[in-house]
Amino acid sequence: MIEAIGQYEFLQNAFLTGMIIGVIAPLLGAFIVVRRLSLIADALSHVTLAGIAAGLYFGQTFTFLAWLNPMYSGMVFSVIGSLFIERLRTVYKHYQELAIPIILSGGIGIGVIFISLADGFNTDLFSYLFGSVSAVSREDLWLICIVSVVVMATVYLLYKELFLLSFDEEHAKASGIPAKSIHFIFIILVALVIAASMRIVGVLLVSALMTLPVAASMRMAKGFKQTIAYSVLFGEIAVITGLISAFYLDLAPGGTIVVASILILLLVIAAKKFVKAG
Amino acid sequence: MNPSSVIEIKNVSYRYDRDNVLENIQLSVPKGAFLGLVGPNGSGKSTLLKLILGLLKVKEGEILLFGTPQKNFKNWDRIGFVSQKANSFNTGFPATVYEVVASGLTKKLGLFRLPGSKEKQAIKAAVAAVGMEQFLTRNIGELSGGQQQRVFIARAIVSKPDILILDEPTVGVDSKNVESFYEMLSYLNKKMGITLLLVTHDIGIISDKVTHVACLNKYLHFHGSMKQFETLNEDDLSALYGHGIHLLDHHHDHQEADI
Ligand SMILES: Nc1ncnc2c1ncn2[C@@H]1O[C@H](COP(=O)(O)OP(=O)(O)OP(=O)(O)O)[C@@H](O)[C@H]1O
Ligand SMILES: [Mg+2]
């Protein structure tokens, strides 16, 4: 395996990308889960799908747009989708979760329209839906590096504000911190990470990589910093084992990574039971 | 304007949609006071606190905080707050007592700054002041309701506020622990010099600790020292309060025992 990575650039791209998103997806996931926003990640990933389909369609239809990396259009859609969710959440104050099905179905709807307009990019699309070991380009890798630096720096600098906002939104507002702006920045980060992660895990399974490691971590962590640390550790293990098995068994990595995450979760739950009983 | 007033509320009325829930409220909280704010359910107590804290916008009347009009007020770290809903927070949240209390310093530290050794000292001191030092590394969800409430008070006092505002902090605290809870509040008031504004239904239990009382039911029916409040008889009270709640039951028990 190590040899193969040394040999093939596409494998280097896939593994480096995987290791980066193995950090940033669970990192943001920890905040998403404790704020009970898991479904927002799902909604945004479907909007990202629409963006990718649009990018693929325009790229193949108009030759002057052939350079367009669908990841850019995916990110743009994802960020716009996150703004819509925020808007809808304030419109339906008491039914905030209503924003999610609206955005989610809107994303699929627009995605399907572009897909049927352009029918003919099925293999490409498959890799965006479920991830791919071979489709990650150097350009994708660079883009993901930039996103991850932005995400990690922001979380580091705004850690105490993000913590307070997650733990107690009302108190955050009462204490006079700019809660709205911080929340806004957070949602945009989520949108970026979702778009960045889909190359490896695929649009449909991005939210799993953000939530499953956190679900396992919360079973055993003391405190929030530990929750983040274990989440990142579990996410990283899931991505690496998932990518290796995807490579050897010729499977879509989205599937193997999610199955690995679920196995970790089950192991942690079982271990916890065992410790309690013993 | 009275410079020794921490909070000064002038002619404040408020409505959510149609009818006023607060009508022409005038209230001042003197420095060093322990003010008990009482009133039946739905009388507007939480609404008044939210207006003070800027969670709701004052549309009619004016609120002064430390002599500064609320809209120009910046030093929110001088005001600590423990909300009525503090004990209905997400109990599964994986945060330790230390982390929760540290979050009380967020505003004071300002953007991009992390707690240093001075802040760490302050966090430990606040946790000790509420008697929770042996639980520092425990997850907040693994504490009893009363212990959680103490942690929320520690979070509110860690930034060394001049006033602490509490909205029914003893909901979900059993009667045995309620007494020691109020002992602790009294300690914060007398020994640490923190002004207290407490919304409570237990005015009887704490009548020897509060210095001032305000009775609210849409209108402010009474506002004065505990001494003046004690001279009111049961009829005055039910008139003030709207209906016949036995506000001073505990208090009478005490007096009878004293005699
Ligand atoms: N968000 C809201 N929208 C509309 N009306 C509200 C809202 N919150 C409170 N009210 C109304 O305002 C009035 C005062 O409510 P408030 O919560 O201030 O009462 P309270 O004195 O704190 O009661 P309790 O003792 O039950 O806590 C009530 O009639 C209530 O129905
Ligand atoms: Mg209330």
Coordinates of C-alpha atoms and ligand atoms in Angstrom, one line a residue:
Chain A
M1 CA 0.0 0.0 0.0
I2 CA 2.7 2.5 1.1
E3 CA 4.5 1.6 -2.1
A4 CA 1.5 2.2 -4.2
I5 CA 1.0 5.6 -2.6
G6 CA 4.5 6.5 -3.4
Q7 CA 4.0 5.4 -7.0
Y8 CA 0.6 6.9 -7.9
E9 CA -0.2 10.6 -7.6
F10 CA -3.9 9.9 -7.5
L11 CA -3.4 7.8 -4.4
Q12 CA -1.4 10.5 -2.7
N13 CA -4.2 13.0 -3.5
A14 CA -6.9 10.7 -2.1
F15 CA -5.0 9.9 1.1
L16 CA -3.9 13.4 1.9
T17 CA -7.4 14.7 1.2
G18 CA -8.9 11.9 3.2
M19 CA -6.6 12.6 6.2
I20 CA -7.5 16.4 6.1
I21 CA -11.2 15.9 6.0
G22 CA -10.9 13.2 8.6
V23 CA -9.9 16.1 10.9
I24 CA -12.1 19.0 9.8
A25 CA -15.4 17.1 9.3
P26 CA -15.5 15.6 12.8
L27 CA -14.1 18.9 14.2
L28 CA -17.1 20.9 13.0
G29 CA -19.3 17.8 13.5
A30 CA -18.7 18.1 17.2
F31 CA -20.3 21.5 17.3
I32 CA -23.1 20.4 14.9
V33 CA -24.1 17.4 16.9
V34 CA -24.2 19.2 20.3
R35 CA -26.3 22.0 18.7
R36 CA -28.7 19.4 17.3
L37 CA -28.0 20.7 13.8
S38 CA -27.1 17.3 12.3
L39 CA -29.8 17.5 9.7
I40 CA -28.5 20.9 8.4
A41 CA -25.4 19.1 7.3
D42 CA -27.6 16.7 5.4
A43 CA -29.6 19.5 3.8
L44 CA -26.5 21.3 2.7
S45 CA -24.9 18.2 1.2
H46 CA -27.9 17.9 -1.1
V47 CA -27.6 21.5 -2.1
T48 CA -23.9 20.8 -2.8
L49 CA -25.1 18.0 -5.1
A50 CA -27.2 20.5 -7.1
G51 CA -24.1 22.7 -7.4
I52 CA -22.0 19.9 -8.6
A53 CA -24.5 18.8 -11.1
A54 CA -24.8 22.4 -12.3
G55 CA -21.0 22.6 -12.6
L56 CA -20.8 19.4 -14.6
Y57 CA -23.6 20.4 -16.8
F58 CA -22.2 23.9 -17.6
G59 CA -18.7 22.5 -18.0
Q60 CA -19.8 20.0 -20.7
T61 CA -22.3 22.2 -22.4
F62 CA -20.4 25.4 -22.7
T63 CA -16.8 25.0 -23.9
F64 CA -15.7 28.2 -22.3
L65 CA -16.7 26.8 -18.9
A66 CA -14.8 23.5 -19.4
W67 CA -12.2 24.6 -16.8
L68 CA -14.9 24.8 -14.1
N69 CA -14.2 22.4 -11.3
P70 CA -17.6 21.3 -10.1
M71 CA -16.3 21.6 -6.5
Y72 CA -16.3 25.4 -6.9
S73 CA -19.9 25.4 -8.0
G74 CA -20.7 22.9 -5.2
M75 CA -19.2 25.3 -2.6
V76 CA -21.0 28.3 -4.0
F77 CA -24.4 26.4 -3.9
S78 CA -23.6 25.1 -0.4
V79 CA -22.8 28.6 1.0
I80 CA -25.9 30.0 -0.7
G81 CA -28.0 27.1 0.7
S82 CA -26.7 27.9 4.2
L83 CA -27.7 31.5 3.9
F84 CA -31.2 30.3 2.8
I85 CA -31.4 28.0 5.8
E86 CA -30.6 30.8 8.2
R87 CA -33.2 33.0 6.5
L88 CA -35.8 30.3 6.7
R89 CA -34.9 29.6 10.4
T90 CA -35.8 33.2 11.3
V91 CA -39.0 33.2 9.2
Y92 CA -40.2 30.0 10.9
K93 CA -39.0 30.8 14.4
H94 CA -41.0 28.1 16.1
Y95 CA -40.5 25.5 13.3
Q96 CA -36.9 25.9 12.7
E97 CA -36.5 22.3 11.4
L98 CA -38.9 23.2 8.6
A99 CA -36.0 24.9 6.9
I100 CA -34.3 21.5 6.4
P101 CA -36.8 19.7 4.2
I102 CA -37.3 22.8 2.2
I103 CA -33.6 23.2 1.4
L104 CA -33.0 19.4 1.1
S105 CA -35.8 18.8 -1.4
G106 CA -34.9 22.1 -3.2
G107 CA -31.3 20.8 -3.5
I108 CA -32.3 17.4 -4.9
G109 CA -34.9 19.0 -7.2
I110 CA -32.4 21.4 -8.8
G111 CA -29.8 18.6 -8.9
V112 CA -32.1 16.3 -10.7
I113 CA -33.0 18.9 -13.3
F114 CA -29.3 19.5 -14.2
I115 CA -28.6 15.8 -14.2
S116 CA -31.4 15.1 -16.7
L117 CA -30.5 18.1 -18.8
A118 CA -27.1 16.7 -19.3
D119 CA -27.5 13.0 -19.2
G120 CA -24.1 11.5 -20.0
F121 CA -22.0 12.3 -16.9
N122 CA -23.1 9.2 -15.0
T123 CA -19.7 7.8 -14.0
D124 CA -18.5 11.2 -12.9
L125 CA -21.6 11.8 -10.9
F126 CA -21.3 8.5 -9.3
S127 CA -17.9 9.5 -7.8
Y128 CA -19.4 12.7 -6.4
L129 CA -22.3 10.8 -4.9
F130 CA -20.3 8.1 -3.1
G131 CA -16.7 9.3 -3.2
S132 CA -13.8 8.0 -5.2
V133 CA -10.2 6.9 -4.6
S134 CA -9.1 7.8 -8.1
A135 CA -10.9 11.0 -8.9
V136 CA -9.2 13.4 -6.5
S137 CA -7.0 15.8 -8.5
R138 CA -4.1 17.9 -7.3
E139 CA -6.3 21.0 -7.7
D140 CA -8.9 19.4 -5.4
L141 CA -6.3 18.7 -2.9
W142 CA -5.0 22.3 -2.9
L143 CA -8.6 23.6 -2.5
I144 CA -9.2 21.3 0.4
C145 CA -5.9 22.4 2.1
I146 CA -7.0 26.0 1.9
V147 CA -10.5 25.2 3.3
S148 CA -9.0 23.2 6.1
V149 CA -6.6 26.0 7.1
V150 CA -9.5 28.5 7.2
V151 CA -11.6 26.1 9.2
M152 CA -9.0 25.2 11.8
A153 CA -7.8 28.8 12.2
T154 CA -11.4 30.0 12.7
V155 CA -12.3 27.3 15.1
Y156 CA -9.2 28.0 17.1
L157 CA -9.7 31.7 17.2
L158 CA -13.4 31.6 17.9
Y159 CA -13.4 28.5 20.1
K160 CA -14.8 30.1 23.3
E161 CA -17.5 31.9 21.4
L162 CA -18.5 28.8 19.5
F163 CA -18.5 26.8 22.7
L164 CA -20.8 29.3 24.5
L165 CA -23.1 29.5 21.5
S166 CA -23.4 25.7 21.3
F167 CA -23.9 25.2 25.0
D168 CA -26.3 28.0 25.7
E169 CA -27.5 30.2 22.9
E170 CA -29.6 32.4 25.1
H171 CA -26.7 33.0 27.5
A172 CA -24.5 33.8 24.6
K173 CA -26.9 36.5 23.5
A174 CA -27.4 37.9 27.0
S175 CA -23.6 38.1 27.6
G176 CA -23.3 40.5 24.7
I177 CA -21.1 38.5 22.3
P178 CA -22.0 38.9 18.6
A179 CA -23.9 35.6 18.6
K180 CA -25.5 36.1 15.2
S181 CA -22.3 36.8 13.3
I182 CA -20.5 33.9 15.0
H183 CA -23.4 31.5 14.1
F184 CA -23.3 32.8 10.6
I185 CA -19.5 32.2 10.2
F186 CA -20.0 28.8 11.6
I187 CA -22.7 27.8 9.1
I188 CA -20.5 29.0 6.2
L189 CA -17.6 26.9 7.5
V190 CA -20.0 23.9 7.6
A191 CA -21.0 24.6 4.0
L192 CA -17.3 24.7 2.9
V193 CA -16.4 21.5 4.7
I194 CA -19.3 19.7 3.2
A195 CA -18.3 20.7 -0.3
A196 CA -14.6 19.8 0.4
S197 CA -15.4 16.4 1.8
M198 CA -17.6 15.1 -1.0
R199 CA -14.7 14.1 -3.2
I200 CA -13.8 11.4 -0.7
V201 CA -17.0 10.4 1.0
G202 CA -19.5 11.6 -1.5
V203 CA -22.3 14.0 -1.2
L204 CA -24.7 11.5 0.3
L205 CA -22.4 10.4 3.1
V206 CA -20.7 13.6 4.1
S207 CA -23.0 14.2 7.1
A208 CA -22.2 10.7 8.4
L209 CA -18.5 11.6 8.6
M210 CA -19.5 14.7 10.6
T211 CA -21.8 13.0 13.0
L212 CA -20.9 9.3 13.5
P213 CA -17.4 9.9 15.0
V214 CA -18.9 12.4 17.3
A215 CA -21.7 10.0 18.4
A216 CA -19.0 7.5 19.4
S217 CA -16.9 10.1 21.1
M218 CA -19.7 11.5 23.2
R219 CA -20.1 8.0 24.8
M220 CA -16.7 8.2 26.4
A221 CA -15.4 11.8 26.5
K222 CA -15.1 14.0 29.6
G223 CA -15.8 17.5 28.5
F224 CA -16.0 19.2 25.2
K225 CA -12.4 19.4 24.2
Q226 CA -12.0 15.7 24.7
T227 CA -15.2 15.1 22.7
I228 CA -13.5 17.0 19.8
A229 CA -10.2 15.1 20.3
Y230 CA -11.9 11.6 20.2
S231 CA -14.1 12.7 17.3
V232 CA -11.1 13.6 15.2
L233 CA -9.3 10.4 16.2
F234 CA -12.3 8.2 15.3
G235 CA -12.9 10.2 12.1
E236 CA -9.3 9.7 11.1
I237 CA -9.3 6.0 11.8
A238 CA -12.5 5.6 9.8
V239 CA -11.2 7.5 6.8
I240 CA -7.9 5.6 6.7
T241 CA -9.3 2.1 7.1
G242 CA -12.1 3.1 4.7
L243 CA -9.8 4.3 2.0
I244 CA -7.4 1.3 2.3
S245 CA -10.3 -1.2 2.0
A246 CA -11.9 0.8 -0.8
F247 CA -8.6 0.7 -2.7
Y248 CA -8.0 -3.1 -2.3
L249 CA -11.6 -4.2 -2.7
D250 CA -12.3 -1.7 -5.5
L251 CA -15.3 -0.2 -3.6
A252 CA -16.6 3.4 -3.3
P253 CA -14.8 4.9 -0.3
G254 CA -18.0 6.7 0.9
G255 CA -19.4 3.3 1.7
T256 CA -16.3 1.8 3.4
I257 CA -15.7 5.0 5.5
V258 CA -19.2 5.1 6.8
V259 CA -19.2 1.3 7.6
A260 CA -15.9 1.8 9.4
S261 CA -17.5 4.7 11.4
I262 CA -20.4 2.6 12.3
L263 CA -18.1 -0.3 13.4
I264 CA -16.2 2.2 15.6
L265 CA -19.5 3.4 17.1
L266 CA -20.7 -0.1 17.9
L267 CA -17.3 -1.0 19.4
V268 CA -17.4 2.1 21.7
I269 CA -21.0 1.3 22.8
A270 CA -20.1 -2.3 23.5
A271 CA -16.9 -1.4 25.3
K272 CA -18.8 1.1 27.4
K273 CA -21.4 -1.6 28.3
F274 CA -18.6 -4.0 29.1
V275 CA -16.8 -1.5 31.4
K276 CA -20.1 -0.7 33.2
A277 CA -20.9 -4.3 33.7
G278 CA -17.4 -5.2 34.8
Chain B
M1 CA -30.8 59.7 38.3
N2 CA -29.6 58.0 41.4
P3 CA -25.9 57.2 40.9
S4 CA -25.9 54.4 43.4
S5 CA -28.6 52.5 41.4
V6 CA -27.3 49.6 39.5
I7 CA -30.4 49.3 37.5
E8 CA -33.0 52.0 36.9
I9 CA -36.2 51.2 35.1
K10 CA -38.2 54.2 34.0
N11 CA -41.8 54.1 32.7
V12 CA -41.2 50.8 30.8
S13 CA -44.2 49.2 29.1
Y14 CA -43.9 46.1 26.9
R15 CA -46.1 44.0 24.7
Y16 CA -45.3 40.9 22.7
D17 CA -48.2 41.1 20.2
R18 CA -51.4 42.8 21.3
D19 CA -51.8 43.5 25.0
N20 CA -49.2 45.0 27.3
V21 CA -47.7 42.5 29.6
L22 CA -45.8 45.2 31.5
E23 CA -47.4 48.6 32.1
N24 CA -45.4 51.7 33.1
I25 CA -42.9 50.0 35.3
Q26 CA -40.7 52.1 37.6
L27 CA -38.1 50.2 39.5
S28 CA -34.6 50.8 40.8
V29 CA -32.1 48.3 42.2
P30 CA -29.8 50.0 44.7
K31 CA -26.2 49.0 44.9
G32 CA -25.6 46.2 47.3
A33 CA -29.3 45.3 47.6
F34 CA -30.8 41.8 47.5
L35 CA -34.0 42.5 45.7
G36 CA -36.7 39.8 45.5
L37 CA -39.1 40.1 42.6
V38 CA -42.3 38.3 43.1
G39 CA -45.5 37.8 41.1
P40 CA -47.8 35.0 39.9
N41 CA -47.1 33.0 36.7
G42 CA -47.4 35.1 33.6
S43 CA -47.0 38.4 35.5
G44 CA -44.1 39.5 33.3
K45 CA -41.1 38.8 35.6
S46 CA -39.1 37.0 33.0
T47 CA -40.1 39.6 30.4
L48 CA -38.8 42.4 32.6
L49 CA -35.4 40.6 33.1
K50 CA -35.1 40.0 29.4
L51 CA -35.7 43.7 28.8
I52 CA -32.9 44.5 31.3
L53 CA -30.6 42.1 29.7
G54 CA -31.3 43.3 26.2
L55 CA -32.7 40.0 25.0
L56 CA -35.9 41.9 24.3
K57 CA -35.9 45.4 22.9
V58 CA -37.2 48.3 25.1
K59 CA -39.8 50.1 23.0
E60 CA -41.4 52.2 25.6
G61 CA -39.6 53.8 28.5
E62 CA -36.0 53.6 29.4
I63 CA -33.6 51.4 31.3
L64 CA -30.3 52.7 32.8
L65 CA -27.5 50.3 33.6
F66 CA -25.0 51.7 36.0
G67 CA -26.3 55.1 35.0
T68 CA -25.8 54.5 31.3
P69 CA -28.7 54.2 28.9
Q70 CA -29.0 50.6 27.9
K71 CA -28.5 51.2 24.2
N72 CA -25.1 52.8 24.9
F73 CA -24.1 50.2 27.5
K74 CA -21.1 48.1 26.6
N75 CA -19.9 46.4 29.8
W76 CA -22.2 43.4 29.8
D77 CA -19.6 41.5 31.8
R78 CA -20.7 43.6 34.8
I79 CA -24.0 41.8 34.7
G80 CA -24.3 38.1 35.5
F81 CA -27.4 36.1 34.5
V82 CA -28.9 32.8 35.5
S83 CA -31.9 32.1 33.4
Q84 CA -35.1 30.3 34.4
K85 CA -34.4 27.7 31.7
A86 CA -30.8 27.0 32.9
N87 CA -31.9 23.6 34.1
S88 CA -33.7 22.6 30.9
F89 CA -30.5 22.9 28.9
N90 CA -29.4 20.0 26.8
T91 CA -28.3 17.7 29.7
G92 CA -26.4 15.4 27.3
F93 CA -24.0 18.2 26.5
P94 CA -20.5 16.9 26.9
A95 CA -18.9 19.8 28.9
T96 CA -17.2 19.7 32.2
V97 CA -18.0 22.0 35.1
Y98 CA -14.7 23.7 34.4
E99 CA -15.6 24.3 30.8
V100 CA -19.1 25.6 31.6
V101 CA -17.8 28.1 34.2
A102 CA -15.0 29.2 31.8
S103 CA -17.6 30.1 29.2
G104 CA -18.7 32.8 31.6
L105 CA -15.5 34.7 30.7
T106 CA -16.2 34.8 27.0
K107 CA -17.3 38.4 26.8
K108 CA -14.8 39.7 29.3
L109 CA -11.9 38.1 27.5
G110 CA -13.0 39.5 24.1
L111 CA -12.5 38.0 20.7
F112 CA -9.5 35.8 20.0
R113 CA -8.2 35.7 23.5
L114 CA -7.8 32.4 25.5
P115 CA -8.0 32.2 29.3
G116 CA -4.6 32.7 30.9
S117 CA -3.4 31.7 34.4
K118 CA -5.3 34.7 36.0
E119 CA -8.5 33.5 34.4
K120 CA -7.9 29.9 35.5
Q121 CA -7.6 31.2 39.0
A122 CA -10.9 33.1 38.7
I123 CA -12.6 30.0 37.4
K124 CA -11.5 27.9 40.3
A125 CA -12.4 30.6 42.8
A126 CA -15.9 30.9 41.3
V127 CA -16.4 27.2 41.5
A128 CA -15.2 27.2 45.1
A129 CA -17.6 30.1 46.0
V130 CA -20.6 27.9 45.1
G131 CA -19.1 24.9 46.8
M132 CA -18.6 22.7 43.8
E133 CA -14.8 22.4 43.7
Q134 CA -14.8 18.6 43.9
F135 CA -16.8 18.4 40.7
L136 CA -14.5 20.4 38.4
T137 CA -13.9 17.6 35.8
R138 CA -17.4 16.1 36.0
N139 CA -19.6 16.4 33.0
I140 CA -22.4 18.9 33.7
G141 CA -25.1 16.3 32.7
E142 CA -23.9 14.0 35.5
L143 CA -24.9 16.5 38.3
S144 CA -28.1 16.9 40.1
G145 CA -30.4 19.8 39.3
G146 CA -29.3 21.8 42.3
Q147 CA -25.7 21.2 41.6
Q148 CA -26.1 22.3 38.0
Q149 CA -27.8 25.5 39.2
R150 CA -24.7 26.2 41.4
V151 CA -22.5 25.7 38.4
F152 CA -24.6 28.2 36.4
I153 CA -24.2 30.7 39.2
A154 CA -20.4 30.1 39.2
R155 CA -20.5 30.8 35.4
A156 CA -22.4 34.0 36.1
I157 CA -20.0 35.3 38.8
V158 CA -16.7 34.2 37.3
S159 CA -16.4 37.5 35.4
K160 CA -16.8 39.3 38.8
P161 CA -20.1 41.1 37.9
D162 CA -21.5 43.9 40.1
I163 CA -25.0 42.5 39.8
L164 CA -26.3 39.0 39.5
I165 CA -29.8 38.5 38.0
L166 CA -31.5 35.2 38.7
D167 CA -34.8 33.9 37.3
E168 CA -36.3 31.3 39.6
P169 CA -33.0 29.5 40.1
T170 CA -34.5 27.0 42.5
V171 CA -36.9 25.3 40.1
G172 CA -36.0 21.6 40.3
V173 CA -34.0 22.0 43.5
D174 CA -35.4 20.0 46.5
S175 CA -36.5 21.8 49.6
K176 CA -33.5 20.7 51.7
N177 CA -31.1 22.1 49.2
V178 CA -33.1 25.2 48.5
E179 CA -32.1 26.5 52.0
S180 CA -28.3 26.0 51.4
F181 CA -28.7 27.4 47.9
Y182 CA -30.1 30.6 49.4
E183 CA -27.4 30.6 52.0
M184 CA -24.9 30.7 49.2
L185 CA -26.7 33.6 47.5
S186 CA -26.7 35.5 50.8
Y187 CA -23.0 34.9 51.0
L188 CA -22.4 36.3 47.5
N189 CA -24.5 39.3 48.5
K190 CA -23.0 40.0 51.9
K191 CA -19.5 38.8 51.7
M192 CA -18.7 39.4 48.0
G193 CA -20.8 42.5 47.7
I194 CA -22.7 41.4 44.6
T195 CA -26.0 43.1 44.1
L196 CA -28.8 40.5 43.6
L197 CA -32.0 40.6 41.6
L198 CA -33.9 37.4 42.2
V199 CA -37.2 36.3 40.7
T200 CA -38.6 33.8 43.1
H201 CA -41.8 32.2 44.5
D202 CA -40.0 31.5 47.8
I203 CA -40.1 34.9 49.2
G204 CA -41.3 33.5 52.5
I205 CA -38.2 31.3 52.9
I206 CA -35.7 34.0 52.2
S207 CA -37.5 36.9 53.9
D208 CA -34.5 37.2 56.3
K209 CA -32.0 37.5 53.5
V210 CA -33.6 39.9 51.0
T211 CA -33.3 43.6 51.6
H212 CA -35.9 44.8 49.1
V213 CA -39.1 43.4 47.6
A214 CA -40.9 44.2 44.4
C215 CA -44.4 42.8 43.5
L216 CA -45.1 42.6 39.8
N217 CA -48.3 41.7 38.0
K218 CA -48.3 43.6 34.8
Y219 CA -48.1 46.7 37.0
L220 CA -45.5 47.1 39.7
H221 CA -47.8 46.9 42.7
F222 CA -45.3 47.3 45.5
H223 CA -41.6 48.3 45.7
G224 CA -39.9 48.9 48.9
S225 CA -37.7 47.5 51.6
M226 CA -38.3 44.1 53.2
K227 CA -39.3 46.0 56.4
Q228 CA -42.1 47.9 54.7
F229 CA -43.2 44.7 52.9
E230 CA -43.5 42.9 56.3
T231 CA -46.0 45.5 57.6
L232 CA -48.4 44.6 54.8
N233 CA -51.2 42.3 55.9
E234 CA -52.6 39.3 54.0
D235 CA -55.4 41.3 52.5
D236 CA -53.1 44.0 51.1
L237 CA -51.0 41.2 49.7
S238 CA -53.7 39.4 47.8
A239 CA -54.9 42.7 46.5
L240 CA -51.4 43.4 45.3
Y241 CA -50.8 39.9 44.0
G242 CA -54.0 39.5 42.2
H243 CA -55.2 36.4 44.0
G244 CA -54.7 34.9 47.4
I245 CA -51.3 33.2 47.3
H246 CA -49.9 32.6 50.8
L247 CA -46.8 34.5 50.2
L248 CA -45.6 34.7 53.7
D249 CA -46.5 31.3 55.0
H250 CA -43.0 30.3 55.9
H251 CA -42.4 33.7 57.3
H252 CA -45.3 33.4 59.7
D253 CA -44.0 30.0 60.8
H254 CA -40.7 31.6 61.7
Q255 CA -42.3 34.4 63.6
E256 CA -44.5 32.0 65.6
A257 CA -41.5 29.9 66.4
D258 CA -39.6 33.1 67.5
I259 CA -42.3 34.2 69.9
Ligands
LIG1 N1 -42.4 35.0 23.5 C1 -43.6 35.4 23.8 N2 -44.5 35.7 22.9 C2 -45.7 36.1 23.3 N3 -46.1 36.3 24.6 C3 -45.3 36.0 25.5 C4 -43.9 35.5 25.2 N4 -43.3 35.2 26.4 C5 -44.2 35.5 27.4 N5 -45.3 36.0 26.9 C6 -46.5 36.4 27.7 O1 -46.1 37.5 28.5 C7 -46.7 37.4 29.8 C8 -45.5 37.4 30.8 O2 -44.7 36.3 30.7 P1 -43.4 36.1 31.6 O3 -42.7 34.9 31.0 O4 -42.7 37.4 31.6 O5 -44.1 35.7 33.0 P2 -43.4 35.3 34.3 O6 -43.8 36.3 35.3 O7 -41.9 35.1 34.1 O8 -44.1 33.9 34.6 P3 -43.5 32.6 35.4 O9 -43.6 32.8 36.8 O10 -44.4 31.5 34.9 O11 -42.1 32.4 34.9 C9 -47.5 36.1 29.8 O12 -48.8 36.4 29.7 C10 -47.0 35.3 28.6 O13 -48.0 34.6 28.0
MG2 MG -40.6 33.5 34.2

